[in-house]
Short mmCIF file of C-alpha atoms in Angstrom, two decimals:
data_model
loop_
_atom_site.label_atom_id
_atom_site.label_comp_id
_atom_site.label_asym_id
_atom_site.label_seq_id
_atom_site.Cartn_x
_atom_site.Cartn_y
_atom_site.Cartn_z
CA MET A 1 11.10 -20.55 -32.98
CA ASN A 2 7.88 -21.16 -31.36
CA ARG A 3 5.45 -18.57 -31.04
CA ALA A 4 3.74 -18.26 -27.30
CA ARG A 5 0.13 -18.34 -27.06
CA LEU A 6 -0.73 -15.72 -24.65
CA ALA A 7 -4.23 -15.06 -23.62
CA THR A 8 -5.86 -12.61 -21.33
CA VAL A 9 -9.07 -12.08 -19.67
CA TRP A 10 -11.09 -9.54 -18.06
CA LEU A 11 -12.94 -10.42 -14.42
CA ASP A 12 -14.21 -7.12 -12.42
CA GLY A 13 -12.76 -4.85 -13.31
CA CYS A 14 -13.31 -1.61 -15.92
CA SER A 15 -10.80 -2.61 -18.96
CA GLY A 16 -8.68 0.26 -17.86
CA CYS A 17 -5.48 -2.50 -17.70
CA HIS A 18 -6.48 -3.51 -21.59
CA MET A 19 -6.56 0.25 -22.58
CA SER A 20 -3.24 0.35 -21.34
CA PHE A 21 -2.00 -3.29 -22.89
CA LEU A 22 -3.35 -1.51 -26.13
CA ASP A 23 -0.84 1.27 -25.29
CA MET A 24 1.61 -0.50 -26.03
CA ASP A 25 1.33 0.76 -29.66
CA GLU A 26 3.91 0.06 -32.36
CA ARG A 27 5.25 -2.36 -29.34
CA LEU A 28 2.08 -4.86 -30.10
CA ILE A 29 3.24 -5.55 -33.39
CA ALA A 30 6.69 -6.69 -32.44
CA LEU A 31 4.96 -8.49 -29.90
CA ALA A 32 2.31 -10.46 -31.91
CA GLU A 33 5.68 -11.71 -33.54
CA ARG A 34 6.46 -13.92 -30.73
CA ALA A 35 3.03 -14.51 -29.89
CA ASP A 36 -0.20 -15.48 -30.32
CA LEU A 37 -3.16 -14.18 -28.86
CA VAL A 38 -5.78 -16.95 -28.28
CA TYR A 39 -8.27 -15.64 -25.43
CA SER A 40 -8.73 -11.79 -24.75
CA PRO A 41 -11.77 -9.54 -24.54
CA LEU A 42 -9.79 -8.41 -27.70
CA VAL A 43 -9.91 -11.34 -30.17
CA ASP A 44 -13.08 -13.47 -31.01
CA SER A 45 -12.31 -16.57 -29.93
CA LYS A 46 -15.29 -18.22 -27.47
CA GLU A 47 -13.70 -20.72 -25.60
CA PHE A 48 -10.26 -20.46 -23.69
CA PRO A 49 -8.46 -22.95 -25.23
CA GLU A 50 -5.77 -25.07 -23.82
CA GLY A 51 -2.03 -25.22 -23.94
CA VAL A 52 -1.83 -21.85 -23.25
CA ASP A 53 1.70 -20.08 -21.74
CA ILE A 54 0.81 -17.07 -20.31
CA THR A 55 -2.11 -15.53 -19.28
CA LEU A 56 -3.13 -12.28 -18.42
CA VAL A 57 -5.87 -11.34 -15.64
CA GLU A 58 -7.01 -7.72 -15.40
CA GLY A 59 -10.20 -7.88 -12.78
CA ALA A 60 -11.17 -9.27 -9.00
CA VAL A 61 -12.98 -12.04 -7.84
CA SER A 62 -16.34 -10.85 -7.67
CA THR A 63 -19.09 -13.58 -8.44
CA ASP A 64 -19.12 -17.44 -9.15
CA GLU A 65 -18.89 -16.90 -12.33
CA ASP A 66 -15.30 -15.80 -11.83
CA ILE A 67 -14.10 -18.14 -9.37
CA GLU A 68 -15.30 -20.84 -12.49
CA LYS A 69 -13.85 -19.41 -15.17
CA ILE A 70 -10.50 -18.20 -13.33
CA ARG A 71 -9.62 -21.98 -11.77
CA HIS A 72 -10.71 -23.04 -15.56
CA ILE A 73 -7.86 -20.66 -16.72
CA ARG A 74 -5.59 -21.29 -13.79
CA GLY A 75 -5.98 -25.15 -15.32
CA ARG A 76 -5.09 -24.27 -18.82
CA THR A 77 -2.29 -21.71 -18.16
CA LYS A 78 1.69 -22.37 -17.18
CA LEU A 79 2.15 -18.55 -16.20
CA LEU A 80 -1.25 -16.91 -14.47
CA VAL A 81 -0.27 -12.95 -14.12
CA SER A 82 -2.52 -11.02 -11.70
CA LEU A 83 -1.93 -7.41 -13.83
CA GLY A 84 -3.00 -4.09 -12.31
CA ASP A 85 -4.74 -3.00 -8.71
CA CYS A 86 -8.41 -5.26 -9.08
CA ALA A 87 -6.25 -8.42 -9.82
CA VAL A 88 -3.50 -8.19 -7.16
CA THR A 89 -4.86 -6.33 -3.73
CA SER A 90 -8.81 -6.03 -5.44
CA ASN A 91 -9.25 -2.74 -5.23
CA VAL A 92 -12.17 -0.58 -5.53
CA PRO A 93 -14.76 -3.76 -6.76
CA ALA A 94 -13.38 -3.81 -3.34
CA MET A 95 -14.74 -1.23 -1.94
CA ARG A 96 -17.90 -2.99 -1.58
CA ASN A 97 -17.29 -5.03 1.30
CA PRO A 98 -17.21 -4.11 4.54
CA PHE A 99 -20.98 -3.65 3.51
CA PRO A 100 -23.47 -6.94 3.38
CA VAL A 101 -24.63 -8.00 -0.24
CA VAL A 102 -27.58 -7.45 0.62
CA GLN A 103 -27.00 -4.08 1.33
CA VAL A 104 -25.01 -3.00 -1.99
CA MET A 105 -27.98 -4.24 -4.34
CA GLU A 106 -30.31 -2.71 -2.34
CA ARG A 107 -28.60 -0.12 -2.32
CA ALA A 108 -28.17 -0.21 -6.01
CA TYR A 109 -32.32 -0.96 -6.74
CA VAL A 110 -33.87 -0.41 -4.40
CA GLU A 111 -32.50 3.40 -2.61
CA ASN A 112 -31.10 4.81 -6.06
CA ALA A 113 -33.55 3.00 -8.99
CA ASP A 114 -36.04 5.41 -10.56
CA ILE A 115 -38.32 2.83 -11.84
CA ARG A 116 -38.85 -1.27 -10.76
CA GLN A 117 -37.03 -0.49 -7.43
CA GLY A 118 -35.96 -4.32 -5.70
CA VAL A 119 -33.95 -6.82 -6.73
CA GLU A 120 -34.70 -9.95 -8.14
CA PHE A 121 -32.24 -13.35 -9.06
CA THR A 122 -33.56 -15.17 -11.96
CA GLY A 123 -30.79 -16.87 -12.31
CA VAL A 124 -29.39 -15.54 -15.55
CA LEU A 125 -26.78 -12.96 -14.17
CA PRO A 126 -23.66 -14.25 -11.82
CA ARG A 127 -24.30 -13.76 -8.66
CA LEU A 128 -21.89 -11.88 -6.09
CA LEU A 129 -19.94 -13.97 -3.68
CA ASP A 130 -20.14 -12.18 -0.06
CA ARG A 131 -16.48 -10.99 -0.50
CA VAL A 132 -14.76 -9.02 -3.28
CA ARG A 133 -11.35 -11.09 -3.28
CA PRO A 134 -8.09 -11.10 -5.46
CA VAL A 135 -6.84 -12.89 -8.03
CA HIS A 136 -4.34 -14.90 -5.69
CA GLU A 137 -6.79 -15.53 -2.88
CA VAL A 138 -8.24 -18.51 -5.58
CA VAL A 139 -5.99 -19.84 -7.54
CA PRO A 140 -2.29 -19.82 -7.59
CA VAL A 141 -0.68 -16.82 -9.57
CA ASP A 142 3.01 -16.61 -10.17
CA VAL A 143 3.55 -12.94 -11.51
CA PHE A 144 2.46 -10.25 -10.14
CA VAL A 145 1.61 -6.30 -11.88
CA PRO A 146 0.79 -4.25 -9.69
CA GLY A 147 -0.94 -0.27 -11.09
CA CYS A 148 -3.85 0.95 -11.19
CA PRO A 149 -3.51 1.27 -14.47
CA PRO A 150 -0.01 -0.50 -15.18
CA PRO A 151 2.09 0.85 -17.25
CA ALA A 152 2.31 -0.12 -20.65
CA ASP A 153 5.86 0.63 -20.43
CA ALA A 154 5.65 -2.68 -17.22
CA ILE A 155 3.23 -4.84 -19.13
CA HIS A 156 5.60 -4.67 -21.80
CA TYR A 157 8.49 -5.24 -19.64
CA VAL A 158 7.00 -7.79 -17.76
CA LEU A 159 5.94 -9.97 -21.46
CA ASP A 160 9.25 -9.08 -22.84
CA ALA A 161 10.82 -10.64 -19.70
CA LEU A 162 8.52 -13.86 -19.48
CA LEU A 163 8.40 -14.43 -23.38
CA ASP A 164 12.48 -14.72 -23.01
CA GLY A 165 12.03 -16.52 -20.26
CA ARG A 166 13.20 -14.39 -17.05
CA GLN A 167 10.71 -13.31 -13.89
CA PRO A 168 10.71 -9.95 -14.05
CA ASP A 169 11.46 -7.66 -11.23
CA LEU A 170 8.97 -4.89 -10.86
CA THR A 171 11.43 -2.94 -8.30
CA GLY A 172 10.98 0.50 -10.19
CA GLN A 173 8.21 -0.06 -13.19
CA THR A 174 5.36 0.57 -11.53
CA ARG A 175 3.23 0.90 -8.39
CA PHE A 176 -0.08 0.47 -6.02
CA GLY A 177 -2.48 3.19 -7.51
CA ARG A 178 -0.32 3.75 -10.17
CA MET B 1 25.63 22.53 33.78
CA THR B 2 25.56 19.24 31.22
CA PRO B 3 27.79 17.34 30.19
CA THR B 4 29.18 16.92 26.85
CA PRO B 5 26.89 13.61 26.19
CA ARG B 6 30.20 10.47 25.41
CA VAL B 7 31.12 9.64 21.64
CA LYS B 8 30.26 5.72 21.26
CA THR B 9 32.14 4.41 17.75
CA PHE B 10 30.19 1.67 16.15
CA ARG B 11 29.24 -0.11 13.02
CA ILE B 12 26.52 0.09 10.63
CA ASP B 13 26.52 -2.53 8.01
CA GLY B 14 30.50 -3.06 7.97
CA ARG B 15 31.36 0.68 7.86
CA ASP B 16 32.37 2.51 11.26
CA VAL B 17 30.66 5.32 12.37
CA VAL B 18 31.09 7.79 15.68
CA GLY B 19 27.67 9.04 17.33
CA ARG B 20 26.73 10.70 20.28
CA GLU B 21 25.51 8.48 23.19
CA ASP B 22 22.46 10.29 23.40
CA GLN B 23 21.72 10.19 19.19
CA THR B 24 19.56 6.99 17.87
CA VAL B 25 20.95 4.52 15.32
CA LEU B 26 18.54 5.91 12.78
CA GLU B 27 20.23 9.41 13.50
CA VAL B 28 23.99 8.41 12.86
CA ALA B 29 22.33 5.92 9.87
CA ARG B 30 21.03 9.04 8.17
CA GLU B 31 23.85 11.51 9.36
CA ASN B 32 26.09 8.26 6.95
CA ASP B 33 24.11 8.38 4.48
CA ILE B 34 23.19 5.16 4.98
CA ARG B 35 19.34 4.93 4.22
CA ILE B 36 17.47 2.74 6.95
CA PRO B 37 13.21 2.86 5.68
CA THR B 38 11.03 4.73 8.36
CA LEU B 39 7.67 5.45 8.86
CA CYS B 40 6.22 6.65 11.81
CA HIS B 41 9.68 8.29 11.67
CA LEU B 42 9.01 12.33 11.55
CA ASP B 43 11.97 14.85 12.16
CA GLY B 44 11.10 16.81 14.59
CA LEU B 45 8.74 14.22 16.56
CA THR B 46 9.98 12.10 19.88
CA ASP B 47 10.20 8.27 18.12
CA ILE B 48 8.11 6.11 19.66
CA GLY B 49 9.24 2.82 17.26
CA ALA B 50 5.70 2.42 16.58
CA CYS B 51 5.51 1.09 13.20
CA ARG B 52 8.66 -1.47 13.28
CA MET B 53 10.28 -0.82 9.83
CA CYS B 54 13.64 1.28 11.14
CA LEU B 55 14.00 -2.68 12.05
CA VAL B 56 17.90 -3.88 12.28
CA GLU B 57 20.28 -6.48 13.87
CA VAL B 58 22.56 -6.02 16.80
CA GLN B 59 25.64 -8.72 16.20
CA GLY B 60 24.99 -11.15 20.35
CA TRP B 61 21.77 -9.59 20.01
CA GLY B 62 19.08 -12.41 19.98
CA ARG B 63 15.70 -10.03 18.75
CA LEU B 64 15.83 -7.52 16.13
CA VAL B 65 15.41 -3.62 17.43
CA PRO B 66 14.18 -0.29 16.11
CA SER B 67 16.83 1.87 15.18
CA CYS B 68 14.85 4.58 16.03
CA VAL B 69 14.62 4.19 19.59
CA THR B 70 18.01 2.35 19.96
CA LYS B 71 21.12 3.80 21.76
CA PRO B 72 24.79 3.88 20.37
CA GLU B 73 27.20 1.49 22.09
CA GLU B 74 30.47 1.60 21.68
CA GLY B 75 31.77 -1.43 19.50
CA MET B 76 28.41 -2.02 17.94
CA VAL B 77 27.24 -4.28 14.86
CA VAL B 78 24.69 -2.63 13.55
CA VAL B 79 23.46 -4.55 10.38
CA SER B 80 20.46 -2.33 8.28
CA GLN B 81 20.51 -5.13 5.66
CA SER B 82 20.11 -8.07 5.39
CA GLU B 83 17.63 -10.94 3.50
CA ARG B 84 16.44 -11.78 7.17
CA LEU B 85 14.84 -7.08 7.44
CA ALA B 86 13.76 -7.21 4.17
CA ARG B 87 11.51 -10.00 4.96
CA TYR B 88 10.18 -8.37 8.01
CA ARG B 89 9.61 -4.57 6.51
CA ARG B 90 7.89 -6.30 3.76
CA THR B 91 5.76 -8.56 5.95
CA ILE B 92 5.39 -5.68 7.66
CA LEU B 93 3.50 -3.63 4.22
CA GLU B 94 1.51 -6.24 4.00
CA PHE B 95 0.03 -6.25 7.65
CA LEU B 96 -0.31 -2.30 7.33
CA PHE B 97 -1.96 -3.16 4.19
CA SER B 98 -4.20 -6.27 5.00
CA GLU B 99 -5.05 -4.68 7.69
CA ARG B 100 -7.44 -1.59 6.95
CA ASN B 101 -8.96 -0.03 2.88
CA HIS B 102 -5.93 1.11 1.36
CA VAL B 103 -6.68 2.15 -2.26
CA CYS B 104 -4.10 3.71 -3.47
CA ALA B 105 -6.38 3.76 -6.77
CA VAL B 106 -8.89 6.20 -5.05
CA CYS B 107 -7.60 8.22 -3.26
CA VAL B 108 -6.69 11.92 -2.48
CA SER B 109 -2.66 10.76 -1.17
CA ASN B 110 -1.80 8.59 -5.01
CA GLY B 111 1.02 9.91 -5.75
CA HIS B 112 2.23 11.69 -2.14
CA CYS B 113 2.19 8.58 0.05
CA GLU B 114 5.07 7.21 2.30
CA LEU B 115 3.12 3.95 2.59
CA GLN B 116 2.54 3.37 -1.15
CA ASP B 117 6.11 4.62 -1.80
CA LEU B 118 7.73 2.18 0.98
CA ALA B 119 6.03 -0.30 -1.02
CA GLU B 120 7.79 0.20 -4.35
CA GLU B 121 10.97 -0.01 -2.02
CA VAL B 122 10.19 -3.20 -0.95
CA GLY B 123 8.94 -4.36 -4.40
CA MET B 124 6.00 -5.14 -2.24
CA THR B 125 4.21 -6.77 -5.55
CA HIS B 126 0.91 -8.13 -3.31
CA VAL B 127 -0.47 -9.18 -0.09
CA ARG B 128 -0.26 -12.16 1.09
CA VAL B 129 -2.89 -12.65 3.96
CA PRO B 130 -5.85 -12.07 3.30
CA TYR B 131 -7.60 -8.00 4.30
CA ARG B 132 -9.69 -7.48 6.51
CA TYR B 133 -11.92 -4.96 4.92
CA PRO B 134 -13.33 -2.86 8.12
CA GLY B 135 -16.01 -1.34 8.06
CA LEU B 136 -13.99 2.14 9.30
CA ALA B 137 -15.36 5.26 9.40
CA VAL B 138 -14.54 9.01 7.40
CA ASP B 139 -15.06 12.17 10.04
CA ALA B 140 -15.81 14.96 7.99
CA SER B 141 -17.79 17.46 11.00
CA HIS B 142 -13.95 19.36 10.56
CA GLY B 143 -14.70 22.10 8.24
CA ARG B 144 -11.47 22.31 6.73
CA PHE B 145 -9.83 18.79 7.77
CA VAL B 146 -11.29 14.99 6.69
CA ALA B 147 -9.98 11.79 8.44
CA ASP B 148 -10.21 8.74 7.18
CA HIS B 149 -9.77 5.63 9.63
CA ASN B 150 -9.83 3.23 6.30
CA ARG B 151 -5.96 4.95 5.35
CA CYS B 152 -5.06 5.22 9.04
CA ILE B 153 -2.00 3.20 9.76
CA LEU B 154 -1.49 4.70 13.30
CA CYS B 155 1.85 6.18 13.20
CA ALA B 156 0.62 8.77 15.84
CA ARG B 157 2.21 11.03 14.40
CA CYS B 158 -0.83 13.33 14.76
CA VAL B 159 -1.16 12.83 18.71
CA ARG B 160 2.98 13.19 18.72
CA VAL B 161 2.58 16.93 16.78
CA CYS B 162 -0.22 17.82 18.50
CA GLY B 163 0.64 17.71 21.31
CA GLU B 164 4.51 18.01 21.29
CA VAL B 165 4.24 20.85 18.50
CA GLU B 166 1.07 22.77 18.80
CA GLY B 167 0.90 21.64 22.52
CA ALA B 168 -3.51 21.82 22.00
CA HIS B 169 -2.87 16.94 22.32
CA THR B 170 -6.36 16.85 20.80
CA TRP B 171 -5.66 13.34 19.30
CA ASP B 172 -5.26 9.91 21.27
CA VAL B 173 -5.48 6.40 19.90
CA SER B 174 -8.51 4.94 21.65
CA GLY B 175 -8.86 1.20 22.27
CA ARG B 176 -6.19 -1.74 22.10
CA GLY B 177 -4.44 -3.91 19.12
CA ILE B 178 -6.05 -4.19 16.65
CA GLN B 179 -9.43 -1.91 17.49
CA SER B 180 -7.31 1.31 18.26
CA LEU B 181 -8.37 4.32 16.71
CA VAL B 182 -6.98 7.74 16.88
CA ILE B 183 -9.46 10.21 17.30
CA THR B 184 -10.20 13.81 18.55
CA ASP B 185 -10.73 15.24 22.10
CA LEU B 186 -12.35 11.88 24.05
CA ALA B 187 -14.10 10.40 21.13
CA ALA B 188 -16.40 12.84 19.60
CA PRO B 189 -16.49 14.27 15.95
CA TRP B 190 -13.43 16.10 14.86
CA GLY B 191 -15.14 19.54 14.15
CA GLU B 192 -16.81 19.11 18.05
CA SER B 193 -13.76 18.79 19.00
CA ASP B 194 -12.44 22.17 21.32
CA THR B 195 -8.89 21.63 21.59
CA CYS B 196 -8.27 22.08 18.19
CA THR B 197 -6.98 24.94 17.49
CA GLY B 198 -7.37 24.39 13.24
CA CYS B 199 -3.80 24.46 12.39
CA GLY B 200 -3.46 21.75 10.69
CA LYS B 201 -0.24 19.78 11.63
CA CYS B 202 -1.83 17.07 12.14
CA VAL B 203 -2.66 16.76 9.05
CA GLN B 204 1.13 17.87 6.91
CA VAL B 205 2.71 15.35 8.39
CA CYS B 206 -0.03 12.69 8.62
CA PRO B 207 2.18 10.05 6.05
CA THR B 208 -1.24 9.17 4.15
CA GLY B 209 -4.20 10.23 3.07
CA ALA B 210 -5.57 9.91 6.22
CA LEU B 211 -5.47 12.96 7.98
CA THR B 212 -6.60 15.35 4.46
CA GLU B 213 -7.19 18.92 3.30
CA LYS B 214 -11.13 19.33 2.22
CA GLY B 215 -11.13 20.16 -1.17
CA HIS B 216 -8.71 17.40 -3.10
CA SER B 217 -9.75 15.65 -5.53
CA VAL B 218 -7.75 12.00 -6.11
CA ALA B 219 -3.91 12.37 -5.90
CA GLU B 220 -4.54 15.88 -5.63
CA MET B 221 -3.56 15.78 -2.07
CA SER B 222 0.84 16.84 -0.75
CA LYS B 223 1.72 17.17 2.75
CA ARG B 224 3.02 20.88 3.26
CA ARG B 225 5.91 19.46 6.04
CA GLN B 226 9.08 22.52 5.82
CA PHE B 227 7.10 23.97 9.27
CA LEU B 228 8.08 21.23 11.08
CA PRO B 229 12.78 21.53 10.69
CA TYR B 230 12.06 24.74 11.45
CA LEU B 231 10.14 24.98 14.44
CA ALA B 232 12.21 22.03 16.34
CA THR B 233 15.58 23.77 15.37
CA MET B 234 13.99 27.66 17.32
CA ARG B 235 12.53 25.95 20.31
CA GLU B 236 16.38 23.72 19.86
CA GLY B 237 18.00 26.84 19.89
CA ARG B 238 15.81 28.41 23.03
CA ARG B 239 16.68 25.86 24.81
#
């Protein structure tokens, strides 16, 4: 059997979806028989490789770097899966959206700062976008798995279906805010 | 003496059903265990057809009609489940989610929310229109309750229960279209309302986390609605 090439990425999220991924527990061993994890915050690969079959995306698109990353990944992935509410709805990261970025930065680094008050743009850190956006507003997404985080069972169900070449039906498996 | 209401025989989803002419198609459907999704409807309140979730097809009628405000007609053929209706219902839900800031993960009503439940029921896994992210106020001026406009879907259950059941008419809807907001009195802070009796009925009937009790954290707010059918039945008996 051909082993599938699986990747996971972490944009603007809390890593809870990755924790939920790890919560698949012993099923991860069975998964490892069927797929290689070629890129992920959980493994030590620096470059997103070409020819990836399935990529799970955690997190919303919040910075110019996120946009670049997700476009790059989309180009190298057959099936892109929005994993969790941040990727699907933009969720908590987007709670800053009703406010201008400048106001958000000042809140964090001037009003609430004890030392070195002030906002500096050094060019080292990615720039925040005016608005945080769900992944599918930036690149086409093939499968949506809502949940905060999606339960391990739902992630397992989705991966199992996709590895079998089936389209997963998530009715009753997960929901927003779960 | 009021005349006895006439009986109408019609069909819903291929089944022969019987209802009184003063009932609604939705009521007759429910009596026959036919599930039509609803959001603004609540047993004990006047139906207003606001949310459009209960839209049905009627053969020969060119448009879809909300079943909660449509009366049965002799021989009418109603379809409550179809691909077209499923598409409409899903799209309506997506509009509701995109219109304000429903962040389920950090909502006091997470897990006890009719909007969230419906999204799951109709298989809405994502929103295909851009989110609006409006900057809306949270009114925490009342001693016991909070109004979070970010989570309001304008179903007007609060307006109806306050006017029809409590008799205070503290709540109303201000503005038009996308600018609409529920308000207390003439848009005074809730805590300063002269007419609010503090009964909390509006909080209990609210389908989302828009109206809640203070002192609840994420997912802790569940609503208690038992009083409403009870009050409605008692008052009907008195008439």
